[in-house]
Tab-separated table of C-alpha atoms in Angstrom:
chain	number	residue	atom	x	y	z
A	1	MET	CA	122.676	100.375	97.859
A	2	GLY	CA	125.928	102.189	97.142
A	3	GLN	CA	126.551	105.806	98.071
A	4	GLY	CA	127.267	108.551	95.581
A	5	ALA	CA	130.768	109.999	95.408
A	6	TYR	CA	129.505	113.475	96.228
A	7	ILE	CA	128.256	115.759	98.982
A	8	PHE	CA	125.276	117.965	98.090
A	9	ALA	CA	123.553	120.992	99.629
A	10	PRO	CA	119.852	121.821	99.864
A	11	SER	CA	118.811	125.104	98.274
A	12	GLY	CA	116.877	126.610	101.183
A	13	PRO	CA	115.590	126.196	104.741
A	14	THR	CA	113.199	123.360	103.861
A	15	LEU	CA	113.652	120.333	101.662
A	16	THR	CA	111.664	120.635	98.432
A	17	SER	CA	109.808	117.672	96.972
A	18	ARG	CA	112.157	117.730	93.977
A	19	GLU	CA	115.202	117.647	96.248
A	20	ALA	CA	113.797	114.836	98.397
A	21	ALA	CA	113.086	112.689	95.345
A	22	PHE	CA	116.460	113.456	93.801
A	23	PHE	CA	118.440	112.778	96.979
A	24	ARG	CA	116.590	109.504	97.425
A	25	GLU	CA	117.662	108.426	93.946
A	26	ALA	CA	121.168	109.916	93.916
A	27	ALA	CA	122.088	108.730	97.445
A	28	PRO	CA	124.816	111.295	98.184
A	29	TRP	CA	127.355	110.236	100.792
A	30	GLY	CA	126.455	113.318	102.783
A	31	PHE	CA	125.062	116.839	102.812
A	32	ILE	CA	126.404	120.292	103.613
A	33	ILE	CA	124.524	123.163	105.256
A	34	PHE	CA	124.907	126.902	104.591
A	35	GLN	CA	123.526	130.090	106.103
A	36	ARG	CA	120.657	130.000	103.606
A	37	ASN	CA	119.578	126.754	105.289
A	38	CYS	CA	119.646	128.083	108.873
A	39	GLU	CA	116.676	130.116	110.094
A	40	ASN	CA	116.074	128.871	113.631
A	41	PRO	CA	116.834	125.792	115.756
A	42	GLU	CA	113.540	123.966	115.182
A	43	GLN	CA	113.684	124.512	111.429
A	44	LEU	CA	117.318	123.384	111.214
A	45	ARG	CA	116.683	120.188	113.170
A	46	GLN	CA	113.756	119.446	110.868
A	47	LEU	CA	115.922	120.005	107.789
A	48	THR	CA	118.767	117.751	108.918
A	49	GLY	CA	116.237	115.063	109.836
A	50	ASP	CA	114.519	115.387	106.464
A	51	LEU	CA	117.831	115.092	104.617
A	52	ARG	CA	118.601	111.823	106.365
A	53	ALA	CA	115.064	110.566	105.848
A	54	ALA	CA	115.400	111.251	102.133
A	55	VAL	CA	118.327	108.831	101.816
A	56	GLY	CA	117.085	106.388	104.453
A	57	ARG	CA	120.235	106.397	106.612
A	58	GLU	CA	122.216	108.470	109.068
A	59	ALA	CA	124.100	110.315	106.343
A	60	PRO	CA	126.770	112.772	107.531
A	61	VAL	CA	125.652	116.403	107.586
A	62	LEU	CA	128.487	118.919	107.228
A	63	ILE	CA	128.822	122.652	107.840
A	64	ASP	CA	131.515	125.364	107.850
A	65	GLN	CA	131.301	126.673	111.398
A	66	GLU	CA	134.780	128.165	111.673
A	67	GLY	CA	134.126	131.491	113.394
A	68	GLY	CA	134.369	135.028	112.093
A	69	ARG	CA	132.685	135.548	108.747
A	70	VAL	CA	132.734	131.812	107.957
A	71	GLN	CA	130.024	130.511	110.253
A	72	ARG	CA	126.686	129.441	108.894
A	73	MET	CA	124.749	129.331	112.171
A	74	ARG	CA	124.664	132.875	113.548
A	75	ALA	CA	123.116	135.097	116.202
A	76	PRO	CA	120.505	135.560	117.486
A	77	HIS	CA	119.868	131.815	117.630
A	78	TRP	CA	123.455	130.586	117.853
A	79	ARG	CA	126.802	131.657	119.283
A	80	GLU	CA	129.060	134.032	117.414
A	81	TRP	CA	132.798	133.327	117.437
A	82	LEU	CA	135.899	135.357	116.761
A	83	PRO	CA	137.868	134.428	113.641
A	84	PRO	CA	140.322	131.655	114.605
A	85	LEU	CA	143.454	133.791	114.142
A	86	ASP	CA	141.989	136.500	116.374
A	87	GLN	CA	141.003	133.928	119.001
A	88	VAL	CA	144.514	132.472	119.052
A	89	ALA	CA	145.990	135.974	119.353
A	90	GLN	CA	143.604	136.714	122.220
A	91	THR	CA	144.355	133.655	124.300
A	92	GLY	CA	147.306	131.652	122.954
A	93	SER	CA	145.814	128.732	124.858
A	94	ALA	CA	145.364	125.264	123.430
A	95	ARG	CA	142.873	124.587	126.219
A	96	ALA	CA	140.774	127.547	125.089
A	97	MET	CA	140.828	126.289	121.501
A	98	TYR	CA	139.820	122.828	122.712
A	99	LEU	CA	136.863	124.326	124.588
A	100	ARG	CA	135.959	126.401	121.550
A	101	GLY	CA	135.876	123.218	119.437
A	102	LEU	CA	133.885	121.375	122.101
A	103	LEU	CA	131.273	124.138	122.398
A	104	ILE	CA	130.950	124.532	118.637
A	105	GLY	CA	130.689	120.769	118.185
A	106	ALA	CA	128.046	120.394	120.894
A	107	GLU	CA	125.932	123.117	119.283
A	108	LEU	CA	126.218	121.464	115.869
A	109	VAL	CA	125.375	117.979	117.117
A	110	ALA	CA	122.314	119.364	118.918
A	111	HIS	CA	120.995	120.401	115.492
A	112	GLY	CA	121.761	117.155	113.661
A	113	ILE	CA	125.111	118.268	112.196
A	114	ASP	CA	127.972	115.855	112.802
A	115	VAL	CA	130.870	117.078	110.611
A	116	ASN	CA	132.506	120.510	110.775
A	117	CYS	CA	134.739	121.649	107.907
A	118	ALA	CA	137.358	122.936	110.343
A	119	PRO	CA	140.057	123.462	111.465
A	120	SER	CA	142.280	125.099	108.884
A	121	GLY	CA	145.814	123.758	108.696
A	122	ASP	CA	146.915	126.731	106.607
A	123	ILE	CA	149.612	129.107	107.858
A	124	ALA	CA	148.841	132.830	107.829
A	125	TRP	CA	151.587	134.729	105.984
A	126	PRO	CA	151.784	138.500	105.446
A	127	GLU	CA	150.761	137.926	101.828
A	128	THR	CA	147.862	135.538	102.568
A	129	HIS	CA	144.733	136.713	100.790
A	130	PRO	CA	142.198	138.334	103.162
A	131	PHE	CA	139.555	135.726	102.253
A	132	LEU	CA	141.653	133.198	104.191
A	133	ARG	CA	144.078	134.942	106.523
A	134	ASN	CA	142.082	135.303	109.754
A	135	ARG	CA	140.616	131.828	109.247
A	136	CYS	CA	144.089	130.387	109.946
A	137	TYR	CA	145.233	129.248	113.397
A	138	GLY	CA	148.679	130.815	113.459
A	139	THR	CA	151.603	132.329	111.614
A	140	ASP	CA	153.961	129.363	112.074
A	141	ALA	CA	153.619	125.624	111.748
A	142	ALA	CA	154.029	124.778	115.434
A	143	THR	CA	151.239	127.139	116.511
A	144	VAL	CA	148.914	125.941	113.773
A	145	VAL	CA	149.470	122.312	114.737
A	146	SER	CA	148.880	122.942	118.449
A	147	MET	CA	145.769	125.086	118.036
A	148	ALA	CA	144.219	123.107	115.188
A	149	ARG	CA	144.814	119.834	117.043
A	150	ALA	CA	143.116	121.250	120.142
A	151	CYS	CA	140.107	122.438	118.156
A	152	ALA	CA	139.816	119.100	116.341
A	153	GLU	CA	139.928	117.178	119.618
A	154	GLY	CA	137.216	119.406	121.052
A	155	LEU	CA	134.986	118.809	118.057
A	156	MET	CA	135.531	115.058	118.278
A	157	ASP	CA	134.793	114.947	122.002
A	158	ALA	CA	131.469	116.620	121.202
A	159	GLY	CA	130.657	113.857	118.700
A	160	CYS	CA	131.470	115.979	115.633
A	161	LEU	CA	134.091	114.981	113.053
A	162	PRO	CA	136.626	117.623	111.974
A	163	VAL	CA	137.794	118.187	108.399
A	164	ILE	CA	141.348	119.529	108.149
A	165	LYS	CA	141.694	121.977	105.247
A	166	HIS	CA	143.016	123.127	102.746
A	167	ALA	CA	145.637	120.476	102.009
A	168	PRO	CA	148.543	120.761	101.444
A	169	GLY	CA	148.427	124.450	102.473
A	170	HIS	CA	146.657	127.475	101.009
A	171	GLY	CA	148.366	130.184	103.045
A	172	ARG	CA	150.789	131.480	100.412
A	173	ALA	CA	147.978	132.147	97.936
A	174	THR	CA	147.438	135.786	97.017
A	175	VAL	CA	144.323	135.033	94.937
A	176	ASP	CA	140.886	134.140	96.321
A	177	SER	CA	140.240	130.640	94.950
A	178	HIS	CA	136.515	131.364	94.954
A	179	LYS	CA	137.248	133.762	92.097
A	180	GLY	CA	140.487	132.658	90.434
A	181	LEU	CA	143.232	130.032	90.497
A	182	PRO	CA	146.110	130.727	92.915
A	183	ARG	CA	149.580	129.739	91.762
A	184	ILE	CA	152.116	129.353	94.562
A	185	ASP	CA	155.592	129.946	93.166
A	186	VAL	CA	157.504	128.947	96.277
A	187	PRO	CA	160.166	126.194	96.155
A	188	LEU	CA	158.803	122.849	97.265
A	189	ALA	CA	161.726	122.475	99.661
A	190	ASP	CA	160.553	125.575	101.518
A	191	LEU	CA	156.915	124.493	101.567
A	192	ARG	CA	157.747	121.078	103.027
A	193	ASP	CA	159.060	122.598	106.244
A	194	THR	CA	156.437	125.324	106.531
A	195	ASP	CA	153.016	125.177	104.833
A	196	PHE	CA	152.943	121.405	104.448
A	197	ALA	CA	154.137	120.645	107.995
A	198	PRO	CA	150.763	121.071	109.764
A	199	PHE	CA	149.064	118.634	107.398
A	200	ARG	CA	151.786	116.051	107.919
A	201	ALA	CA	151.459	116.478	111.694
A	202	LEU	CA	147.640	116.246	111.557
A	203	ALA	CA	147.510	113.406	109.037
A	204	ASP	CA	145.779	111.114	111.535
A	205	LEU	CA	142.592	113.214	111.468
A	206	PRO	CA	139.754	111.355	109.741
A	207	MET	CA	138.821	113.786	106.943
A	208	VAL	CA	140.751	116.145	104.670
A	209	MET	CA	139.733	118.864	102.189
A	210	THR	CA	141.882	119.734	99.188
A	211	ALA	CA	143.082	123.185	98.113
A	212	HIS	CA	142.330	124.568	94.647
A	213	ILE	CA	145.893	125.766	94.030
A	214	VAL	CA	148.675	125.154	91.522
A	215	LEU	CA	152.018	124.018	92.947
A	216	PRO	CA	154.345	124.115	89.911
A	217	GLU	CA	156.889	121.557	91.144
A	218	ILE	CA	154.097	119.015	91.711
A	219	ASP	CA	151.959	119.838	88.669
A	220	PRO	CA	152.735	123.005	86.674
A	221	GLU	CA	149.300	123.342	85.079
A	222	VAL	CA	146.539	121.471	86.895
A	223	PRO	CA	145.020	122.549	90.239
A	224	LEU	CA	145.924	120.107	92.980
A	225	THR	CA	142.304	118.994	93.445
A	226	LEU	CA	142.227	117.735	89.851
A	227	SER	CA	145.840	116.546	89.617
A	228	PRO	CA	146.803	112.865	89.992
A	229	ALA	CA	150.314	114.002	90.912
A	230	GLY	CA	148.862	116.391	93.488
A	231	ILE	CA	146.640	113.816	95.163
A	232	ARG	CA	149.454	111.286	95.096
A	233	TYR	CA	151.655	113.844	96.884
A	234	LEU	CA	149.028	114.281	99.617
A	235	ARG	CA	148.730	110.549	100.110
A	236	GLU	CA	152.342	109.424	99.770
A	237	GLU	CA	154.481	112.388	100.818
A	238	LEU	CA	152.282	113.950	103.498
A	239	GLY	CA	150.666	110.729	104.726
A	240	LEU	CA	147.082	111.941	104.372
A	241	LYS	CA	145.366	108.574	104.316
A	242	GLY	CA	141.930	109.726	105.508
A	243	LEU	CA	138.750	110.420	103.593
A	244	LEU	CA	139.639	113.059	101.001
A	245	MET	CA	137.037	115.528	99.760
A	246	THR	CA	137.388	118.397	97.335
A	247	ASP	CA	136.791	121.993	98.215
A	248	ASP	CA	133.637	123.279	96.507
A	249	ILE	CA	133.795	122.059	92.915
A	250	SER	CA	131.929	125.183	91.711
A	251	MET	CA	134.639	127.650	92.751
A	252	GLY	CA	136.155	130.030	90.226
A	253	ALA	CA	139.610	128.472	90.533
A	254	LEU	CA	138.513	125.540	88.364
A	255	ARG	CA	137.659	125.396	84.662
A	256	GLY	CA	135.184	123.326	82.687
A	257	SER	CA	131.683	122.194	83.547
A	258	VAL	CA	130.952	120.940	87.044
A	259	ALA	CA	130.689	117.433	85.593
A	260	GLU	CA	134.130	117.730	83.991
A	261	ARG	CA	135.597	119.056	87.211
A	262	GLY	CA	134.011	116.334	89.304
A	263	ALA	CA	135.146	113.579	86.966
A	264	ALA	CA	138.693	114.954	86.995
A	265	ALA	CA	138.742	115.138	90.805
A	266	LEU	CA	137.685	111.513	91.176
A	267	ALA	CA	140.110	110.400	88.459
A	268	ALA	CA	142.889	112.236	90.289
A	269	GLY	CA	142.158	110.249	93.454
A	270	CYS	CA	139.754	112.331	95.535
A	271	ASP	CA	137.159	110.239	97.349
A	272	LEU	CA	134.288	112.743	97.333
A	273	VAL	CA	133.257	115.784	95.312
A	274	LEU	CA	131.790	118.688	97.290
A	275	HIS	CA	129.075	120.750	95.577
A	276	CYS	CA	127.697	123.658	97.561
A	277	ASN	CA	125.393	126.005	95.656
A	278	GLY	CA	122.253	123.859	95.779
A	279	ASP	CA	121.627	124.179	92.024
A	280	PRO	CA	119.431	121.160	91.179
A	281	ASP	CA	120.506	120.950	87.545
A	282	GLU	CA	124.183	120.911	88.481
A	283	MET	CA	123.615	118.300	91.181
A	284	GLU	CA	121.721	116.059	88.785
A	285	LEU	CA	124.501	116.376	86.230
A	286	LEU	CA	127.118	115.530	88.840
A	287	ALA	CA	125.168	112.514	90.079
A	288	ASP	CA	124.856	111.193	86.534
A	289	THR	CA	128.587	111.691	85.956
A	290	MET	CA	130.162	110.725	89.282
A	291	GLY	CA	128.407	107.497	90.132
A	292	GLN	CA	129.118	105.625	93.337
A	293	MET	CA	132.119	105.776	95.629
A	294	THR	CA	134.919	103.360	94.884
A	295	GLN	CA	135.479	100.498	97.279
A	296	ASP	CA	138.633	102.160	98.629
A	297	ALA	CA	136.795	105.446	99.145
A	298	ALA	CA	133.904	103.682	100.864
A	299	GLU	CA	136.336	101.943	103.197
A	300	ARG	CA	138.002	105.253	104.067
A	301	ALA	CA	134.556	106.744	104.673
A	302	ASP	CA	133.674	103.900	107.040
A	303	ILE	CA	136.936	104.403	108.925
A	304	ALA	CA	136.285	108.154	109.188
A	305	LEU	CA	132.763	107.662	110.515
A	306	SER	CA	134.004	105.087	113.016
A	307	CYS	CA	136.081	107.873	114.590
A	308	ARG	CA	132.936	109.615	115.837
A	309	ARG	CA	132.940	109.677	119.623
A	310	THR	CA	129.943	109.491	121.912
A	311	PRO	CA	129.919	112.723	123.929
A	312	THR	CA	129.591	112.375	127.688
A	313	ASP	CA	129.038	114.908	130.457
A	314	ILE	CA	129.241	118.099	128.390
A	315	ASP	CA	128.268	120.710	130.978
A	316	ILE	CA	127.786	123.723	128.717
A	317	PRO	CA	127.572	126.475	131.411
A	318	THR	CA	130.717	125.198	133.141
A	319	LEU	CA	132.619	124.985	129.844
A	320	GLU	CA	131.474	128.465	128.857
A	321	ALA	CA	132.673	129.828	132.189
A	322	GLU	CA	136.085	128.206	131.793
A	323	PHE	CA	136.359	129.478	128.236
A	324	ALA	CA	135.493	133.001	129.400
A	325	SER	CA	138.178	132.802	132.102
A	326	LEU	CA	140.796	131.731	129.541
A	327	THR	CA	139.846	134.511	127.160
A	328	GLY	CA	139.704	137.211	129.804
A	329	GLY	CA	135.936	137.208	129.832
A	330	ALA	CA	135.967	138.895	126.437
A	331	ASP	CA	133.054	138.695	124.047
A	332	ASN	CA	133.682	136.134	121.331
A	333	ALA	CA	131.894	138.099	118.665
């Protein structure tokens, strides 16, 4: 049986009978988890197991466990983390960011989650919108590459795949793409050497998430996620050959119905459409519209999943102690 060209989210902490039946029929490539789905460790393990049971395979289960305000698993049951930009400012250590990725990844895998939508490859500029700024890993390309690479390697060594986002670079946006469409009126020549550089340097990572932004010299009207010219630029100019997923298709940056948005994203060249709000009617509409992954997308998905590493000898207390020494023993929260 083929796999749907979409990633869906359950609506709550337990899988409803309607959701189980729908997921069985729709066969999404994977699932994504939010804070509304995370009550305690036992419940979360049950949910991730039930999601996979619904589709009858070890489907990928994703989450946004970045740190700061964007972390779905929170205290008191799970670790709290500084926002990435604050953590980099605190330590400046690639080793610390590797350990951070390794500890986050180990905690996710222990709960049945094997893909983390992190790290960000975006550069933090003075004008970067607050929704994004402290989620970045640095204020210049070299720092972002070093710190994001370290975090991604830590995640992978824990058995968790990273997703580099938001390609080709969201940092110049002054609008929150959850609410409106950012337009980045910066010459492409300048962006190539700055905002785009981390994505080119991290192009070997297995999974990529698009940015809902307009880059006028690439496509003056259509958001990159929905633009054939935009996706072609990611693939051909930046070398992003991995599995390419949209940012949440329900975000305010995009126009039209979710079905129209999803169809446009796939037509543009995205491999997977991400839908996050758990609305059953919207998911059913998307499943009817999107259909199965293309052969090329399925092959990229297989390659991405083959990058999962088997974790060995992760001594959590020892790693936590080393991380504390590198961060001055400071509280992460």
